[in-house]
Amino acid sequence: MHTNNLIQMKSISKTFEMDDNAFEALKNIDINIKSGEFVAIIGPSGSGKSTLMNLIGLLDTPSSGQYTLSNIDTTLLNQKELANIRNKKIGFVFQSFNLIPRASALRNVEIPMFYAGIAAAERRKRAIELLKLVEMESHLKHHPSQLSGGQKQRVAIARALANDPDIILADEPTGALDTATGRLIMDIFHDLNKNHGKTIILVTHNENLAKEAGAIIALKDGEVTLCSKASK
């Protein structure tokens, strides 16, 4: 069955077994995200945001329910198949950047393409184009230790775009940055959404940032308490 939804979750629950106890991190989650949307997932610490992000990003699997991504029922796939879809469809941006310290900015952006089997010349060409997109072309040879927080995050965004994913999943991407630098990063996400057709899913506890998104999904105690269009 084909739908307009890029992401469709039905009755998704996630339970973690802890010693003799079971902790239900997510309870019967129903969400739909269309291609090209900018969605913010908000909620206090412990609300289930990170668990939901890991499920959306295919980094973990639900205990029950159905998760359909691009009309593919991911709950029927094995780990290798999940990894293949994840590498093609989803780019990740984290608060802590997760760059490889000993690799240059250029090399950091190239690495996902290396694992995707893209030839060296094409990798280099595309990495340079992506670093230009985030205005980091003058720092190709710089290592992470030589970059500011905002510069590292821009390299991380370029890396997330390496395999031209449909979705950018950003987990507190401005959390480690000052306000002005965070603003630059948000502007890049808006540009990717409006001018490059990327679906942006922003996980944040910052309600002001969430209001910039086209839709908000709010979590509390593992349940969706709000799923609405944001007020501009």
Tab-separated table of C-alpha atoms in Angstrom:
chain	number	residue	atom	x	y	z
A	1	MET	CA	0.000	0.000	0.000
A	2	HIS	CA	1.470	3.319	-1.060
A	3	THR	CA	0.880	6.466	0.988
A	4	ASN	CA	2.078	10.081	0.952
A	5	ASN	CA	3.831	9.454	4.244
A	6	LEU	CA	7.596	9.098	4.198
A	7	ILE	CA	7.458	7.877	7.801
A	8	GLN	CA	4.487	6.064	9.286
A	9	MET	CA	4.502	4.584	12.778
A	10	LYS	CA	1.537	2.602	14.074
A	11	SER	CA	1.196	1.493	17.701
A	12	ILE	CA	4.961	1.622	18.232
A	13	SER	CA	6.144	0.613	21.694
A	14	LYS	CA	9.651	0.103	23.042
A	15	THR	CA	10.393	-1.755	26.251
A	16	PHE	CA	13.843	-2.108	27.794
A	17	GLU	CA	14.544	-5.051	30.071
A	18	MET	CA	16.523	-3.882	33.127
A	19	ASP	CA	17.520	-6.669	35.518
A	20	ASP	CA	14.177	-8.029	36.718
A	21	ASN	CA	12.255	-4.939	35.655
A	22	ALA	CA	10.854	-3.764	32.324
A	23	PHE	CA	10.872	-0.082	31.418
A	24	GLU	CA	8.422	1.028	28.733
A	25	ALA	CA	10.175	3.965	27.041
A	26	LEU	CA	7.551	4.428	24.302
A	27	LYS	CA	3.873	3.517	24.468
A	28	ASN	CA	1.645	3.069	21.396
A	29	ILE	CA	3.194	5.847	19.299
A	30	ASP	CA	1.316	6.857	16.134
A	31	ILE	CA	3.040	9.431	13.916
A	32	ASN	CA	3.069	10.313	10.233
A	33	ILE	CA	5.703	12.489	8.562
A	34	LYS	CA	5.382	13.464	4.920
A	35	SER	CA	8.285	13.923	2.515
A	36	GLY	CA	9.654	17.467	2.634
A	37	GLU	CA	8.321	18.308	6.096
A	38	PHE	CA	10.310	20.020	8.846
A	39	VAL	CA	9.286	18.345	12.104
A	40	ALA	CA	10.431	19.045	15.653
A	41	ILE	CA	10.232	16.342	18.318
A	42	ILE	CA	10.166	17.939	21.767
A	43	GLY	CA	9.795	16.864	25.362
A	44	PRO	CA	11.568	16.947	28.717
A	45	SER	CA	14.475	14.697	29.601
A	46	GLY	CA	13.279	11.114	29.904
A	47	SER	CA	10.226	11.665	27.713
A	48	GLY	CA	11.362	9.172	25.066
A	49	LYS	CA	12.822	11.573	22.476
A	50	SER	CA	16.112	9.719	22.090
A	51	THR	CA	14.390	6.342	21.938
A	52	LEU	CA	12.034	7.608	19.223
A	53	MET	CA	14.955	9.114	17.293
A	54	ASN	CA	16.802	5.787	17.426
A	55	LEU	CA	13.737	3.983	16.083
A	56	ILE	CA	13.134	6.516	13.295
A	57	GLY	CA	16.819	6.318	12.376
A	58	LEU	CA	16.746	2.487	12.333
A	59	LEU	CA	19.442	2.418	15.008
A	60	ASP	CA	17.096	0.304	17.128
A	61	THR	CA	13.933	-1.721	16.567
A	62	PRO	CA	10.556	-1.442	18.312
A	63	SER	CA	9.246	-4.045	20.748
A	64	SER	CA	5.881	-3.936	18.993
A	65	GLY	CA	4.028	-2.000	16.299
A	66	GLN	CA	4.758	-1.220	12.661
A	67	TYR	CA	7.250	1.285	11.222
A	68	THR	CA	6.953	1.976	7.498
A	69	LEU	CA	9.682	4.058	5.830
A	70	SER	CA	9.284	4.945	2.132
A	71	ASN	CA	6.549	2.291	1.863
A	72	ILE	CA	8.885	-0.380	3.280
A	73	ASP	CA	7.768	-2.207	6.421
A	74	THR	CA	11.034	-2.021	8.378
A	75	THR	CA	9.795	-4.421	11.042
A	76	LEU	CA	10.187	-7.245	8.491
A	77	LEU	CA	13.865	-6.516	7.756
A	78	ASN	CA	17.055	-8.013	9.185
A	79	GLN	CA	19.944	-5.937	10.571
A	80	LYS	CA	21.855	-5.876	7.275
A	81	GLU	CA	18.771	-4.688	5.374
A	82	LEU	CA	18.071	-2.036	8.029
A	83	ALA	CA	21.672	-0.777	7.810
A	84	ASN	CA	21.432	-0.566	4.022
A	85	ILE	CA	18.272	1.562	4.162
A	86	ARG	CA	19.695	3.687	6.972
A	87	ASN	CA	22.872	4.458	5.007
A	88	LYS	CA	20.908	5.447	1.897
A	89	LYS	CA	17.916	7.259	3.347
A	90	ILE	CA	19.000	8.925	6.599
A	91	GLY	CA	21.713	11.405	7.481
A	92	PHE	CA	22.518	11.969	11.163
A	93	VAL	CA	23.618	15.170	12.914
A	94	PHE	CA	24.465	14.933	16.619
A	95	GLN	CA	25.056	17.464	19.402
A	96	SER	CA	28.566	16.056	19.912
A	97	PHE	CA	29.405	16.209	16.147
A	98	ASN	CA	30.897	12.657	16.110
A	99	LEU	CA	33.671	13.613	13.686
A	100	ILE	CA	36.767	11.423	13.359
A	101	PRO	CA	39.581	13.387	15.097
A	102	ARG	CA	42.446	12.238	12.869
A	103	ALA	CA	40.607	12.891	9.596
A	104	SER	CA	40.380	16.210	7.770
A	105	ALA	CA	37.035	17.888	7.133
A	106	LEU	CA	37.175	16.612	3.560
A	107	ARG	CA	37.929	13.062	4.676
A	108	ASN	CA	35.166	13.108	7.302
A	109	VAL	CA	32.626	13.974	4.609
A	110	GLU	CA	34.023	11.355	2.232
A	111	ILE	CA	33.824	8.435	4.677
A	112	PRO	CA	30.091	7.585	4.251
A	113	MET	CA	30.601	7.575	0.481
A	114	PHE	CA	33.581	5.224	0.862
A	115	TYR	CA	31.349	2.720	2.649
A	116	ALA	CA	28.692	3.203	-0.036
A	117	GLY	CA	31.227	2.114	-2.669
A	118	ILE	CA	31.549	5.455	-4.461
A	119	ALA	CA	34.763	5.918	-6.462
A	120	ALA	CA	37.518	8.121	-5.000
A	121	ALA	CA	37.293	10.934	-7.572
A	122	GLU	CA	33.523	11.186	-7.211
A	123	ARG	CA	33.789	11.103	-3.402
A	124	ARG	CA	36.223	13.995	-3.389
A	125	LYS	CA	34.180	16.042	-5.860
A	126	ARG	CA	30.943	15.590	-3.928
A	127	ALA	CA	32.595	16.195	-0.537
A	128	ILE	CA	33.981	19.506	-1.786
A	129	GLU	CA	30.545	20.483	-3.142
A	130	LEU	CA	28.895	19.675	0.181
A	131	LEU	CA	31.492	21.619	2.179
A	132	LYS	CA	30.863	24.572	-0.136
A	133	LEU	CA	27.136	24.214	0.562
A	134	VAL	CA	27.779	24.746	4.287
A	135	GLU	CA	30.433	27.426	3.599
A	136	MET	CA	33.372	25.325	4.782
A	137	GLU	CA	35.297	25.076	1.513
A	138	SER	CA	38.212	27.048	2.982
A	139	HIS	CA	38.679	24.413	5.709
A	140	LEU	CA	38.984	21.232	3.632
A	141	LYS	CA	42.292	20.163	5.203
A	142	HIS	CA	41.486	21.212	8.760
A	143	HIS	CA	41.086	18.532	11.418
A	144	PRO	CA	38.282	18.760	14.023
A	145	SER	CA	40.707	20.036	16.684
A	146	GLN	CA	41.372	23.049	14.441
A	147	LEU	CA	37.681	23.924	14.069
A	148	SER	CA	35.197	25.789	16.253
A	149	GLY	CA	31.997	24.100	17.432
A	150	GLY	CA	29.947	25.710	14.693
A	151	GLN	CA	32.484	24.721	12.047
A	152	LYS	CA	32.481	21.125	13.297
A	153	GLN	CA	28.686	21.041	13.100
A	154	ARG	CA	28.745	22.361	9.539
A	155	VAL	CA	31.184	19.595	8.586
A	156	ALA	CA	28.870	17.115	10.333
A	157	ILE	CA	25.925	18.389	8.280
A	158	ALA	CA	27.948	18.024	5.072
A	159	ARG	CA	28.795	14.464	6.124
A	160	ALA	CA	25.114	13.734	6.818
A	161	LEU	CA	24.355	14.772	3.214
A	162	ALA	CA	27.104	12.591	1.714
A	163	ASN	CA	24.855	9.849	0.351
A	164	ASP	CA	22.025	12.260	-0.578
A	165	PRO	CA	19.548	10.962	2.037
A	166	ASP	CA	15.843	11.811	2.041
A	167	ILE	CA	15.900	12.511	5.779
A	168	ILE	CA	18.188	14.530	8.039
A	169	LEU	CA	17.761	13.425	11.643
A	170	ALA	CA	19.252	16.046	13.948
A	171	ASP	CA	19.576	15.335	17.685
A	172	GLU	CA	20.008	18.579	19.683
A	173	PRO	CA	22.248	19.927	16.874
A	174	THR	CA	22.616	23.378	18.468
A	175	GLY	CA	22.857	22.149	22.071
A	176	ALA	CA	26.638	22.617	22.337
A	177	LEU	CA	26.709	25.933	20.450
A	178	ASP	CA	26.267	29.579	21.394
A	179	THR	CA	23.109	31.353	20.253
A	180	ALA	CA	24.586	33.050	17.177
A	181	THR	CA	26.257	29.866	15.941
A	182	GLY	CA	23.105	27.878	16.635
A	183	ARG	CA	21.247	30.361	14.464
A	184	LEU	CA	23.621	29.672	11.559
A	185	ILE	CA	23.059	25.925	11.927
A	186	MET	CA	19.268	26.331	11.975
A	187	ASP	CA	19.465	28.497	8.852
A	188	ILE	CA	21.323	25.668	7.092
A	189	PHE	CA	18.564	23.224	8.048
A	190	HIS	CA	15.902	25.602	6.728
A	191	ASP	CA	17.826	25.944	3.468
A	192	LEU	CA	18.145	22.159	3.118
A	193	ASN	CA	14.420	21.807	3.735
A	194	LYS	CA	13.161	24.617	1.487
A	195	ASN	CA	15.697	24.593	-1.339
A	196	HIS	CA	16.989	21.007	-1.393
A	197	GLY	CA	13.834	19.064	-0.521
A	198	LYS	CA	15.214	17.363	2.570
A	199	THR	CA	12.879	16.114	5.263
A	200	ILE	CA	14.233	17.498	8.540
A	201	ILE	CA	13.475	15.859	11.890
A	202	LEU	CA	14.821	17.968	14.735
A	203	VAL	CA	14.977	16.470	18.224
A	204	THR	CA	15.196	19.275	20.779
A	205	HIS	CA	14.154	20.426	24.233
A	206	ASN	CA	14.232	24.058	22.994
A	207	GLU	CA	10.654	25.154	22.340
A	208	ASN	CA	11.751	28.293	20.486
A	209	LEU	CA	13.644	26.190	17.948
A	210	ALA	CA	10.696	23.806	17.709
A	211	LYS	CA	8.414	26.691	16.744
A	212	GLU	CA	10.495	27.203	13.593
A	213	ALA	CA	9.470	23.766	12.340
A	214	GLY	CA	6.372	23.149	10.268
A	215	ALA	CA	5.059	20.575	12.724
A	216	ILE	CA	5.655	19.617	16.346
A	217	ILE	CA	5.465	16.195	17.990
A	218	ALA	CA	5.561	16.489	21.790
A	219	LEU	CA	6.381	13.560	24.065
A	220	LYS	CA	5.875	13.039	27.766
A	221	ASP	CA	6.473	9.802	29.679
A	222	GLY	CA	6.804	7.865	26.431
A	223	GLU	CA	3.526	9.043	24.926
A	224	VAL	CA	2.633	11.602	22.267
A	225	THR	CA	0.872	14.512	23.946
A	226	LEU	CA	0.794	16.840	20.936
A	227	CYS	CA	1.057	16.373	17.186
A	228	SER	CA	0.312	19.619	15.392
A	229	LYS	CA	1.363	22.280	12.962
A	230	ALA	CA	3.601	24.846	14.624
A	231	SER	CA	2.368	28.384	15.078
A	232	LYS	CA	4.601	30.718	13.094
